PDB file of C-alpha atoms and ligand atoms in Angstrom:
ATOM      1  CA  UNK B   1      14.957 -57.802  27.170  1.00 52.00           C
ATOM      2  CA  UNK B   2      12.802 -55.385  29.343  1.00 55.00           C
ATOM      3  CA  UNK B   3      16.178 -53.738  30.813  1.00 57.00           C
ATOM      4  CA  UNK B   4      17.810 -53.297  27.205  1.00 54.00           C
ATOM      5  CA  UNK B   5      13.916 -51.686  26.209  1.00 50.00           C
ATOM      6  CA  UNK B   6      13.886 -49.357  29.043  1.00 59.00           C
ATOM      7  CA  UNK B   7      17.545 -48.343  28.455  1.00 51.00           C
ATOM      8  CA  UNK B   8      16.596 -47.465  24.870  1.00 55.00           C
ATOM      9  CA  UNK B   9      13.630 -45.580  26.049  1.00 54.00           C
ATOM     10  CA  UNK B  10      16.183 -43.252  28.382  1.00 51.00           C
ATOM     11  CA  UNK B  11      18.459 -43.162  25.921  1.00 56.00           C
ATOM     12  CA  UNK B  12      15.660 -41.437  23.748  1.00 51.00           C
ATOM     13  CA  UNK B  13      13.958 -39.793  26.454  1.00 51.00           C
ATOM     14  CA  UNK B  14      17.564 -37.841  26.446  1.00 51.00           C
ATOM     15  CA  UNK B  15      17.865 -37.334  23.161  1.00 48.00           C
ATOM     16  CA  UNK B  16      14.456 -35.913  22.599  1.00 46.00           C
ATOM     17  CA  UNK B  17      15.440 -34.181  26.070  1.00 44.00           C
ATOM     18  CA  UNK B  18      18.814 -32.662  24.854  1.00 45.00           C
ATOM     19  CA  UNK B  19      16.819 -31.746  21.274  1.00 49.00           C
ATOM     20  CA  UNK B  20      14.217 -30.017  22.845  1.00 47.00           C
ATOM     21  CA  UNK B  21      17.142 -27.772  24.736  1.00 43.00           C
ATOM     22  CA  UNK B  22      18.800 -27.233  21.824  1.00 40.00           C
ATOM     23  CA  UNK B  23      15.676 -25.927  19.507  1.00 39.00           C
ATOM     24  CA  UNK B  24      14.498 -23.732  23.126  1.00 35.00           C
ATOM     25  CA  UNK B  25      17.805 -21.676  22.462  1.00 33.00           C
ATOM     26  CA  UNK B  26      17.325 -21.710  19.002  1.00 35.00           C
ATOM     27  CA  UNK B  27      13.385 -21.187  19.276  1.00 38.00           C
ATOM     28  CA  UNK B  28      13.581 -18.888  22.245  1.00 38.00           C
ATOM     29  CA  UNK B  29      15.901 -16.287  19.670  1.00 42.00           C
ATOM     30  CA  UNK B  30      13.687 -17.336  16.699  1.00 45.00           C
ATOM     31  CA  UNK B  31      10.404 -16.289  18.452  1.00 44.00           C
ATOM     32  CA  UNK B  32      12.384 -13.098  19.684  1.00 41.00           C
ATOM     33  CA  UNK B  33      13.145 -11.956  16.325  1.00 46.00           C
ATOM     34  CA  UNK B  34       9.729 -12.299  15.146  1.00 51.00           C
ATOM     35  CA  UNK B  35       8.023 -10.715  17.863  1.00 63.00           C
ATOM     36  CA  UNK B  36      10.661  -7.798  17.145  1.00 80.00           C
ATOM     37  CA  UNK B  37       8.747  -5.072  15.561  1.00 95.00           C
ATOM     38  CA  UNK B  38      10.104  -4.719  12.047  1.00 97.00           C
ATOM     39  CA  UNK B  39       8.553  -1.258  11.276  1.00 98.00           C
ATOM     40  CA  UNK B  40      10.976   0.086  14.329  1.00 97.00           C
ATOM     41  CA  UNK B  41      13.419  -1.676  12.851  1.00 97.00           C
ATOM     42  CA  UNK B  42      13.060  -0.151   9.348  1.00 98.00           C
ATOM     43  CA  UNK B  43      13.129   3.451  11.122  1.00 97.00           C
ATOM     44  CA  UNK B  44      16.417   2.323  13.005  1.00 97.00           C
ATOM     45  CA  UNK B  45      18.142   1.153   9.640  1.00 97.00           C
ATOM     46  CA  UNK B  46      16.064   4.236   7.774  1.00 98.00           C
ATOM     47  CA  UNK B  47      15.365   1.752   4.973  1.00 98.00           C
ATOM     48  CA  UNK B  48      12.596  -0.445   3.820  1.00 98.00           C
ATOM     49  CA  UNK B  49      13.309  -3.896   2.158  1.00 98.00           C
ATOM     50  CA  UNK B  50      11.184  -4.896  -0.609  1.00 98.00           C
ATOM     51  CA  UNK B  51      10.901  -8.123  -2.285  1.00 98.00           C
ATOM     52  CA  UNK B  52      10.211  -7.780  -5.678  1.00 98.00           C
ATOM     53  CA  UNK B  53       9.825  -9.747  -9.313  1.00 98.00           C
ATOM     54  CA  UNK B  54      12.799  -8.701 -11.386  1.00 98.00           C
ATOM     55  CA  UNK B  55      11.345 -10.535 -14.832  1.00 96.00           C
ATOM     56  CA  UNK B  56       8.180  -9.243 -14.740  1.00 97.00           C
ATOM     57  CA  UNK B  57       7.772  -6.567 -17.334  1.00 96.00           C
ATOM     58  CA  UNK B  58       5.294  -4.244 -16.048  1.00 97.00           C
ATOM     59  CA  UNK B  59       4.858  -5.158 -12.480  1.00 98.00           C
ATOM     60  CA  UNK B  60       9.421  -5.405 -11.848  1.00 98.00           C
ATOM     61  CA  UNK B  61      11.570  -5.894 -14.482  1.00 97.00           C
ATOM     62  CA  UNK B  62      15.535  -5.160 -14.598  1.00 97.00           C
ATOM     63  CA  UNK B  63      16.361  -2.551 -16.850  1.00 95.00           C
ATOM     64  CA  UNK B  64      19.466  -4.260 -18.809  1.00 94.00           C
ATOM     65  CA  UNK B  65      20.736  -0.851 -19.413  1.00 95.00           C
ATOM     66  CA  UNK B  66      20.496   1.195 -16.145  1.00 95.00           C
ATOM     67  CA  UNK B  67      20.517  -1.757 -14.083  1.00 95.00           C
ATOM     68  CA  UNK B  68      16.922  -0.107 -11.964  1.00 97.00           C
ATOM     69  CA  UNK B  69      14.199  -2.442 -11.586  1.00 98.00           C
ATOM     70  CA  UNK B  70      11.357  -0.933 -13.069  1.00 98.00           C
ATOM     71  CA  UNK B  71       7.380  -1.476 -12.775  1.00 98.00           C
ATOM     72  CA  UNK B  72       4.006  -0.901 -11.167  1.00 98.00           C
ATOM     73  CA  UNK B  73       5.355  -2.940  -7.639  1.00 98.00           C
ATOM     74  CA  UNK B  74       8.230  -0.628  -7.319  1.00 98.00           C
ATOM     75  CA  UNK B  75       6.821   2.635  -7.909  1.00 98.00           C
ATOM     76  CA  UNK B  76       4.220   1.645  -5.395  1.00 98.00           C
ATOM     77  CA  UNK B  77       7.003   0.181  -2.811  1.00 99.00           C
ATOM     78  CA  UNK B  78       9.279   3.616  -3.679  1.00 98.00           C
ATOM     79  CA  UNK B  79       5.547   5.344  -2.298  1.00 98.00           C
ATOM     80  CA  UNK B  80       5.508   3.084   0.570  1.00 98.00           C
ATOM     81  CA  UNK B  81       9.079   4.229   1.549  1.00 98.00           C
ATOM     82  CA  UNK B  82       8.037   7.712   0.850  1.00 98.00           C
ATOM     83  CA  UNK B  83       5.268   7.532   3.014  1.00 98.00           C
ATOM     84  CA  UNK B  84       7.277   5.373   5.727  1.00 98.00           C
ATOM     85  CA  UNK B  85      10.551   7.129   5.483  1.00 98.00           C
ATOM     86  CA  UNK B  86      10.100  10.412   3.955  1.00 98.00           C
ATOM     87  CA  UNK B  87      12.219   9.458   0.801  1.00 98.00           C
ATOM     88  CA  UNK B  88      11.708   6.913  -2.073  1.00 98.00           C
ATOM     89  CA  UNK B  89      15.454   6.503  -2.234  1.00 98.00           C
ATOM     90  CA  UNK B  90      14.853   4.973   1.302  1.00 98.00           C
ATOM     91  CA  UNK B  91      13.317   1.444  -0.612  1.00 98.00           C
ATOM     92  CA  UNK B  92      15.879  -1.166  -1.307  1.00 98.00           C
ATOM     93  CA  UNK B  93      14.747  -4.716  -3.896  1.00 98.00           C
ATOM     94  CA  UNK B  94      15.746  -7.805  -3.404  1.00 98.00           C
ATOM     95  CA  UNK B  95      14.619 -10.123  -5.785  1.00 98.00           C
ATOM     96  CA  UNK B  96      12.193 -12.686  -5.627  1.00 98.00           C
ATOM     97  CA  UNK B  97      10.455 -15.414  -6.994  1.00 98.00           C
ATOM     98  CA  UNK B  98       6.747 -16.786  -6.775  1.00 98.00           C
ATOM     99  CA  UNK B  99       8.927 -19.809  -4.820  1.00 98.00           C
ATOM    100  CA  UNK B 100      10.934 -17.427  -2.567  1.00 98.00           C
ATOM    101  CA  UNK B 101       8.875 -14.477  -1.899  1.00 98.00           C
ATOM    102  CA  UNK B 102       7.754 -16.153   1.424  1.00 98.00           C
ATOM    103  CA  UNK B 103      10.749 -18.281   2.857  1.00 98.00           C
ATOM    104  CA  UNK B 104      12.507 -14.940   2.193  1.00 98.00           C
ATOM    105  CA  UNK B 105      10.418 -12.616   4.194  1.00 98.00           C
ATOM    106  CA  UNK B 106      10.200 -15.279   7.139  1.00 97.00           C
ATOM    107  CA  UNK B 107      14.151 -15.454   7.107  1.00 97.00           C
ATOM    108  CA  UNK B 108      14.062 -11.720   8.012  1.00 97.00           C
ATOM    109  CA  UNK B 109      16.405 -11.048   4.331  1.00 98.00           C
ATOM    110  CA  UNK B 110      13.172  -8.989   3.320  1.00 98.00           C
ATOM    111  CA  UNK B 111      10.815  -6.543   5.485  1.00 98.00           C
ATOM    112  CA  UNK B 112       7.661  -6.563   3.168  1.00 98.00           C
ATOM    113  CA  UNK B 113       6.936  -8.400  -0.555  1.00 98.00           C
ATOM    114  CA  UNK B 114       5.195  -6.271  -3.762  1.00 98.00           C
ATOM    115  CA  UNK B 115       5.353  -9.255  -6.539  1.00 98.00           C
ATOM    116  CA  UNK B 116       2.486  -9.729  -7.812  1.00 98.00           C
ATOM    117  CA  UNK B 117       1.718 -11.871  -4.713  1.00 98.00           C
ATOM    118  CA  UNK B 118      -2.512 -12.757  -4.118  1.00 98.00           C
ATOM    119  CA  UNK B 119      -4.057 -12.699  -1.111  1.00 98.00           C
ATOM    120  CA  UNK B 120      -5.180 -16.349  -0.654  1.00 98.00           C
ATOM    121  CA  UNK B 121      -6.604 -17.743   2.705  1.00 98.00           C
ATOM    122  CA  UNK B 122      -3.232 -20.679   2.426  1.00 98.00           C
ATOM    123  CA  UNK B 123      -1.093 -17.939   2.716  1.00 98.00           C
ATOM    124  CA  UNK B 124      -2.770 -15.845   5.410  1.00 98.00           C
ATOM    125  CA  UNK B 125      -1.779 -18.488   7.433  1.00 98.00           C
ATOM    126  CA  UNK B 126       1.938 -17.566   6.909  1.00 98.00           C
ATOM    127  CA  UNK B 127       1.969 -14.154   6.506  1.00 98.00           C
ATOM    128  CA  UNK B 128      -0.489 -10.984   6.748  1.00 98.00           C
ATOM    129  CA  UNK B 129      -1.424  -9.058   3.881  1.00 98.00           C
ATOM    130  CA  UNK B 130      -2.012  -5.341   3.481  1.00 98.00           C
ATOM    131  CA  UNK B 131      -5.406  -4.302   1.790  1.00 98.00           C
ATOM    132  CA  UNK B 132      -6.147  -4.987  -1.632  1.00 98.00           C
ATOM    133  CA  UNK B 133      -3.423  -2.771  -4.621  1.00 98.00           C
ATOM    134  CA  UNK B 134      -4.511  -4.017  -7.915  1.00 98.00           C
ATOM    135  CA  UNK B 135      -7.183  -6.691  -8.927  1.00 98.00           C
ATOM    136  CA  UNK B 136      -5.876  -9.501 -11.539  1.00 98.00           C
ATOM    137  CA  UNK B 137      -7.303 -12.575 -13.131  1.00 98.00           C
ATOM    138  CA  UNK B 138      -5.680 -15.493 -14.475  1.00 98.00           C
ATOM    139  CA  UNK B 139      -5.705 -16.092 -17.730  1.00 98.00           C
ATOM    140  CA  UNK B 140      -3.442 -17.737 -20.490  1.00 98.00           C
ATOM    141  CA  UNK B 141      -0.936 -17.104 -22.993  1.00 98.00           C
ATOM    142  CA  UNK B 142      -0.806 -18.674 -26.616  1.00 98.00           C
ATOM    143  CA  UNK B 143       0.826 -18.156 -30.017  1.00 98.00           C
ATOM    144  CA  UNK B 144      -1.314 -16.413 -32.412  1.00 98.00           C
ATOM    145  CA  UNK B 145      -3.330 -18.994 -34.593  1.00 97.00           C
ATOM    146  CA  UNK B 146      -3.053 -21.588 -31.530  1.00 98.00           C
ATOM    147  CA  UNK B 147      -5.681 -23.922 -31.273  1.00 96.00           C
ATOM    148  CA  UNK B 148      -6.562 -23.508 -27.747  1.00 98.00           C
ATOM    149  CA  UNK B 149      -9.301 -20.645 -27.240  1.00 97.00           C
ATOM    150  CA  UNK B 150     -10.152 -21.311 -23.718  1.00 97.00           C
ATOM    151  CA  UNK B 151      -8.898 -22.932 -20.568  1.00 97.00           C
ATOM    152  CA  UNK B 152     -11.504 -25.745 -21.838  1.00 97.00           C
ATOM    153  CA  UNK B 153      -9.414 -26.591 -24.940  1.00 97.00           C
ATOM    154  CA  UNK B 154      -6.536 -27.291 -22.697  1.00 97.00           C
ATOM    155  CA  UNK B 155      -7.706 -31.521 -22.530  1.00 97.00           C
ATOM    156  CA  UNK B 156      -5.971 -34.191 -21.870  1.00 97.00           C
ATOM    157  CA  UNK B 157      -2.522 -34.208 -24.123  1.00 96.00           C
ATOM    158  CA  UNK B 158      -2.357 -30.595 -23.509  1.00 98.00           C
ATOM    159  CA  UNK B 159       0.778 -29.208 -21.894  1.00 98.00           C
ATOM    160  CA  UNK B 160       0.786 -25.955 -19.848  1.00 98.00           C
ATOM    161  CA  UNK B 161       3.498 -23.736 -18.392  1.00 98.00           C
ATOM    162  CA  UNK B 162       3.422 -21.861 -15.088  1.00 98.00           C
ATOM    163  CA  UNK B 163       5.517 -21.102 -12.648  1.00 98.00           C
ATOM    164  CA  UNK B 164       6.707 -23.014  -8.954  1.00 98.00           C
ATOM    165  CA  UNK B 165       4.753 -21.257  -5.910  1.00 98.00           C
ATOM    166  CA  UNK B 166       2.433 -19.932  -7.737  1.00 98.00           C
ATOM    167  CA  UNK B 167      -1.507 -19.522  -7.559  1.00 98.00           C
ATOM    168  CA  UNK B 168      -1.466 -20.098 -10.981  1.00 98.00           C
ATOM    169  CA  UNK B 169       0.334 -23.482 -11.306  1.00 98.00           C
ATOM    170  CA  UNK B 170      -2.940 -24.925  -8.355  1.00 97.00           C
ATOM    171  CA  UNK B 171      -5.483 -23.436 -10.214  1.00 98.00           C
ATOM    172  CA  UNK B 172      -4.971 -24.524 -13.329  1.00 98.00           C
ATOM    173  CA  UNK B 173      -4.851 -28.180 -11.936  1.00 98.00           C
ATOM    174  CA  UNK B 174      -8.533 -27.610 -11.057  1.00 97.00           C
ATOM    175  CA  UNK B 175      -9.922 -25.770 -14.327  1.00 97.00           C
ATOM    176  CA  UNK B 176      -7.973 -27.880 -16.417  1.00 98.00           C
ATOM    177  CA  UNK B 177      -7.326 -31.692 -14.731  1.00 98.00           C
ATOM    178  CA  UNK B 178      -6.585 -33.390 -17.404  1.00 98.00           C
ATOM    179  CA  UNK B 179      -3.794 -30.987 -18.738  1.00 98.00           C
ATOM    180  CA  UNK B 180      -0.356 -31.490 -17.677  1.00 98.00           C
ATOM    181  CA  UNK B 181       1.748 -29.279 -15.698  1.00 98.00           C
ATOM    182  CA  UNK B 182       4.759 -27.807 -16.567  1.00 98.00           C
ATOM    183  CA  UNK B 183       6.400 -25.857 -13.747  1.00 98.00           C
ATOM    184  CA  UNK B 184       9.472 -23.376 -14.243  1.00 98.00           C
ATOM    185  CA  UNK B 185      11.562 -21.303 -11.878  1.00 97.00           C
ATOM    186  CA  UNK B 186      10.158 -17.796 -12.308  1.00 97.00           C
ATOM    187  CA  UNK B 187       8.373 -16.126 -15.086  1.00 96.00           C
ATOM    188  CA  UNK B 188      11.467 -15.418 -18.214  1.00 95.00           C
ATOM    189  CA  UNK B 189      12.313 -18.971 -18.236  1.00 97.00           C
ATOM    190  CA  UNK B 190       8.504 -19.947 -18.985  1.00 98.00           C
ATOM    191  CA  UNK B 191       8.001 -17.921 -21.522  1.00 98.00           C
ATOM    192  CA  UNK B 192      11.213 -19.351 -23.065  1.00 98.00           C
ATOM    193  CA  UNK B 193       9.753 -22.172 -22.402  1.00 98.00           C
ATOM    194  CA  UNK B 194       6.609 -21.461 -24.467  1.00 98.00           C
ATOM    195  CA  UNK B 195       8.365 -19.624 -26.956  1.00 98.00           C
ATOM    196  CA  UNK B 196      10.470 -23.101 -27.700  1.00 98.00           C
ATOM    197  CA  UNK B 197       7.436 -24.831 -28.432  1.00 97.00           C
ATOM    198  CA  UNK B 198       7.041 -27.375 -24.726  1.00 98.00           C
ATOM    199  CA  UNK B 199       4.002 -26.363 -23.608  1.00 98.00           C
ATOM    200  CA  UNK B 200       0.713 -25.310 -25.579  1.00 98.00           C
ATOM    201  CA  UNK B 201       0.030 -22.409 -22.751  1.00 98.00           C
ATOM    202  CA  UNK B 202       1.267 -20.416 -20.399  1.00 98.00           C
ATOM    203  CA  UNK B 203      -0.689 -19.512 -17.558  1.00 98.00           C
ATOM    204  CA  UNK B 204      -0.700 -16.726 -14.788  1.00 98.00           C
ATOM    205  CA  UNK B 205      -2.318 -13.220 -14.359  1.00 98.00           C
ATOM    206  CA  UNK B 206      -3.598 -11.783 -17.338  1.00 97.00           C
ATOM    207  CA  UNK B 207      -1.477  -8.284 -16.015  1.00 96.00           C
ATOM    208  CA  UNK B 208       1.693 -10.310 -16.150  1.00 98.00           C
ATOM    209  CA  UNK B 209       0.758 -12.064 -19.727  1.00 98.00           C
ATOM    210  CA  UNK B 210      -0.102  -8.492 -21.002  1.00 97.00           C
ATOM    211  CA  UNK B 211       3.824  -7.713 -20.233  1.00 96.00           C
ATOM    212  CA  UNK B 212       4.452 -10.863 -22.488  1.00 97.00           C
ATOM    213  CA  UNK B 213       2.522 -10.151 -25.048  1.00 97.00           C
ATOM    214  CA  UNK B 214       3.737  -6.702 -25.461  1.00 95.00           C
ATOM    215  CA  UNK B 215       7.131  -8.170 -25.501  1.00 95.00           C
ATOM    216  CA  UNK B 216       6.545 -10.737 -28.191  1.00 97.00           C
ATOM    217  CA  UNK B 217       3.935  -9.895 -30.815  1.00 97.00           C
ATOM    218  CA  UNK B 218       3.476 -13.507 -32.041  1.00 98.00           C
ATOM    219  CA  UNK B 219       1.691 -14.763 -28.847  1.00 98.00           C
ATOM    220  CA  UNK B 220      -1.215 -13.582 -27.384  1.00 98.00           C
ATOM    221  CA  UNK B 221      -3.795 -13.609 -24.575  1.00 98.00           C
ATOM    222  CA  UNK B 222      -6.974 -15.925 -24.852  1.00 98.00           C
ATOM    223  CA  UNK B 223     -10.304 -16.439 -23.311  1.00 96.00           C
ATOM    224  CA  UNK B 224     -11.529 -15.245 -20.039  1.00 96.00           C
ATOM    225  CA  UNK B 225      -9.755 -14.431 -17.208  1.00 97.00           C
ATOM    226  CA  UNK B 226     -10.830 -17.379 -15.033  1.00 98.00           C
ATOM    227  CA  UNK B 227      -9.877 -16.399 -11.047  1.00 98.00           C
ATOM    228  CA  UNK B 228      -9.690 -13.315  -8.954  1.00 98.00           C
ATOM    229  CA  UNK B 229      -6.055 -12.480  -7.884  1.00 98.00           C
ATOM    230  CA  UNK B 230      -6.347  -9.428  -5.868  1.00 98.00           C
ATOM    231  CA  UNK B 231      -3.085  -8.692  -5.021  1.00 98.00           C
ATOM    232  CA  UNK B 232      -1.810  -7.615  -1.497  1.00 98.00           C
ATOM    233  CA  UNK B 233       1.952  -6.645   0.243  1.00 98.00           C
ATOM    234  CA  UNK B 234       3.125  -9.413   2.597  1.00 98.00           C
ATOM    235  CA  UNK B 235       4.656  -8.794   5.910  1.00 98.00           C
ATOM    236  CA  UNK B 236       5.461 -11.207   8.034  1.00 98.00           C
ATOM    237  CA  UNK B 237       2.890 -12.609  10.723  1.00 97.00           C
ATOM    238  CA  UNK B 238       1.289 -10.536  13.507  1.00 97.00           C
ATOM    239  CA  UNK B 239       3.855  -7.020  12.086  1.00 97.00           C
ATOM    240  CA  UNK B 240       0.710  -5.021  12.574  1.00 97.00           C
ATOM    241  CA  UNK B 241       2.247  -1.844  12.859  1.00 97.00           C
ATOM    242  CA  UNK B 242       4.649  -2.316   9.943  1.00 98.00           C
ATOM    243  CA  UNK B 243       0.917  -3.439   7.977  1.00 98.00           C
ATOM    244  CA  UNK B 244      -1.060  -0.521   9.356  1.00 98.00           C
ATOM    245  CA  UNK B 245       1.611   2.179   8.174  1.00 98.00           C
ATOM    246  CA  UNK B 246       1.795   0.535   4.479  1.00 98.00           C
ATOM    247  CA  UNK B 247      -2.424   0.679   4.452  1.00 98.00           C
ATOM    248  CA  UNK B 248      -2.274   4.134   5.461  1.00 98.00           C
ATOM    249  CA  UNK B 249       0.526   5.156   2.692  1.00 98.00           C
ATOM    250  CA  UNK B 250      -2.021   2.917  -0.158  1.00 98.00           C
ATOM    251  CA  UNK B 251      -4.852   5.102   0.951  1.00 98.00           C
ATOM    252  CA  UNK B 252      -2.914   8.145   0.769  1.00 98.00           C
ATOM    253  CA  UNK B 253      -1.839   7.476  -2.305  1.00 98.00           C
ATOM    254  CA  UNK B 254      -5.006   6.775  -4.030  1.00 98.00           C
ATOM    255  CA  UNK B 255      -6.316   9.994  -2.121  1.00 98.00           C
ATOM    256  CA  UNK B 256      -3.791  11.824  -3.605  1.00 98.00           C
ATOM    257  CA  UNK B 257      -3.676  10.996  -7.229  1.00 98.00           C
ATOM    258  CA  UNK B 258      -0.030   9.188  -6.813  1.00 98.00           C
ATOM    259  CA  UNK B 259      -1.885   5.610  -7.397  1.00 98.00           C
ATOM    260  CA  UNK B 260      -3.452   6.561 -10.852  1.00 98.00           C
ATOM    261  CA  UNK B 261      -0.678   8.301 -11.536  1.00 98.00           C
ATOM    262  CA  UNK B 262       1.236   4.664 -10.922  1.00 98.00           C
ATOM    263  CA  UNK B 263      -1.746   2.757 -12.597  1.00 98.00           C
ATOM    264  CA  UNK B 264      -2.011   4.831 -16.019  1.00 97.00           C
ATOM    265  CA  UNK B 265       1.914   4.847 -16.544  1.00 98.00           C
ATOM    266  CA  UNK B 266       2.010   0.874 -16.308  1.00 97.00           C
ATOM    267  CA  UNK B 267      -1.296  -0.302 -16.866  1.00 94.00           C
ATOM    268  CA  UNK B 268      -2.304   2.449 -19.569  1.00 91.00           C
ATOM    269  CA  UNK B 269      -5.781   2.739 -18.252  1.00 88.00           C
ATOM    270  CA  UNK B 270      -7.785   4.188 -15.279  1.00 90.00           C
ATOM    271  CA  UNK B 271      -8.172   2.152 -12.204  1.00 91.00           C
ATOM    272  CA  UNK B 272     -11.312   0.678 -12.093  1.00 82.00           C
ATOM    273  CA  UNK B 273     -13.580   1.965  -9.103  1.00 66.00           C
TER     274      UNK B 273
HETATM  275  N1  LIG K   1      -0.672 -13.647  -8.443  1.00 72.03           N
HETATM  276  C1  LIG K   1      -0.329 -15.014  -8.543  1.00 72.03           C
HETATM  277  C2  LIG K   1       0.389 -15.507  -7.297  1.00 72.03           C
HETATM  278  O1  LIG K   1       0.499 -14.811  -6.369  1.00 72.03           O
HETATM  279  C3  LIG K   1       0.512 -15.307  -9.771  1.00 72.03           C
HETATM  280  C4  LIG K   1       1.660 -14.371  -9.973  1.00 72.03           C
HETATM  281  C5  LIG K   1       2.928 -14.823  -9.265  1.00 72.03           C
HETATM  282  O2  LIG K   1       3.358 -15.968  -9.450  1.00 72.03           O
HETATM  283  O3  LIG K   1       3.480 -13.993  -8.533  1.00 72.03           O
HETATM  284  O4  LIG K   1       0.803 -16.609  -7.213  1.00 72.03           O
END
């Protein structure tokens, strides 16, 4: 019995052995990549890859007809890469979701993410933020006439949208517990979603709902916006310089008028101080 024990623990011994190996190769290249500076990398390739929201009207939405993503994140990414690279033609999209923005940036397919992302202490520990591009609030989204006034009327028998990976989709579990929780894909198919009557509200940043709204005249925003979503561009952890260089362009650009240039033409007011 003790011989046939000790055999299994070598035999496990070498497979943890031969595993550890194995994920040293595959670590030892992993760790490699990371620690390769990405903003020297972007100046190699002479292009800077953005991940963007490609249904969000106002902040990156696909124009059907030209096939350019439009919005307030990618005229402040094509500033970035104007900054960075001395061209806005220089910024490439790839789209992204709330559920993908960060998996994709740690797989190396993106260099940096403008979608509407929040700087949240969770995610700090994945990624590092740049400072502070546009302040937000959740809020929610109802048809006109609806019932619900307030993220209070949204009790138990309640159904709310929101979307996978977003800040959203946690906070509204706390302000609203005994609500259920509805979560889609990205932010088109909830408000299809809401539009085909499953959920009473739909909740995320009052910017994004304002794109909604202005889309479809029959719903509306409602109550208070009830968080602070300041939102920030991800780069993956410890790219310093790559982070430095893209604080450097936001202050430049809010120096030089390009940021309330960006602001008015999307947001159709002045940034607030
Ligand atoms: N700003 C919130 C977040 O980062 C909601 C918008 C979004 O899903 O991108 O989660």
């Amino acid at each position: 019995m003790k011989k046939i024990l000790s055999l299994a623990f070598i035999s496990l011994f070498a497979v943890i052995l031969l595993a550890a190996c194995g994920s040293k190769g595959s670590n030892g290249e992993a760790s490699k990549e990371s620690k390769k500076d990405t903003l020297a990398a972007i100046k190699d390739n002479d292009k800077i890859v953005f991940g963007v929201k490609t249904d969000t009207r106002l902040f990156g939405l696909k124009n059907p007809s030209s096939g350019e993503i439009e919005g307030f994140d990618i005229d402040i990414a094509k500033q970035i890469a104007k900054d960075i690279l001395g061209d806005e033609k220089k910024a490439e999209f790839k789209e992204v979701t709330s559920k993908t923005r960060i998996p994709m940036l740690q797989n190396g397919d993106i260099d940096a993410i403008v979608a509407t992302m929040t700087i949240t202490e969770e995610r700090k520990k994945e990624v590092d933020f740049s400072d502070v591009y546009f302040e937000a609030g959740q809020s929610l989204l109802v048809k006109k006439g609806s019932k619900i006034k307030s993220v209070e009327d949204l009790g138990k028998g309640s159904k709310v949208l929101a979307v996978k990976g977003s800040t959203s989709s946690q906070n509204i579990r706390e302000k609203a517990p005994e609500a259920s929780v509805l979560e889609f894909e990205n932010y088109a198919e909830a408000f299809t979603a809401l539009k085909s009557g499953q959920g009473d509200a739909l909740t995320t940043d009052n910017a994004i709902l304002y794109g909604m709204a202005d889309e479809n005249k029959n719903y509306q925003l409602t109550g208070e916006p009830f968080t602070d979503e300041p939102y920030g561009i991800a780069v993956k952890k410890g790219q310093s310089a790559l982070a430095k260089e893209i604080n450097a362009s936001l202050k430049k650009m809010k120096s030089d008028g390009r940021y309330d240039d960006i602001y008015k033409k999307w947001i159709k007011e002045d940034p607030a101080e």
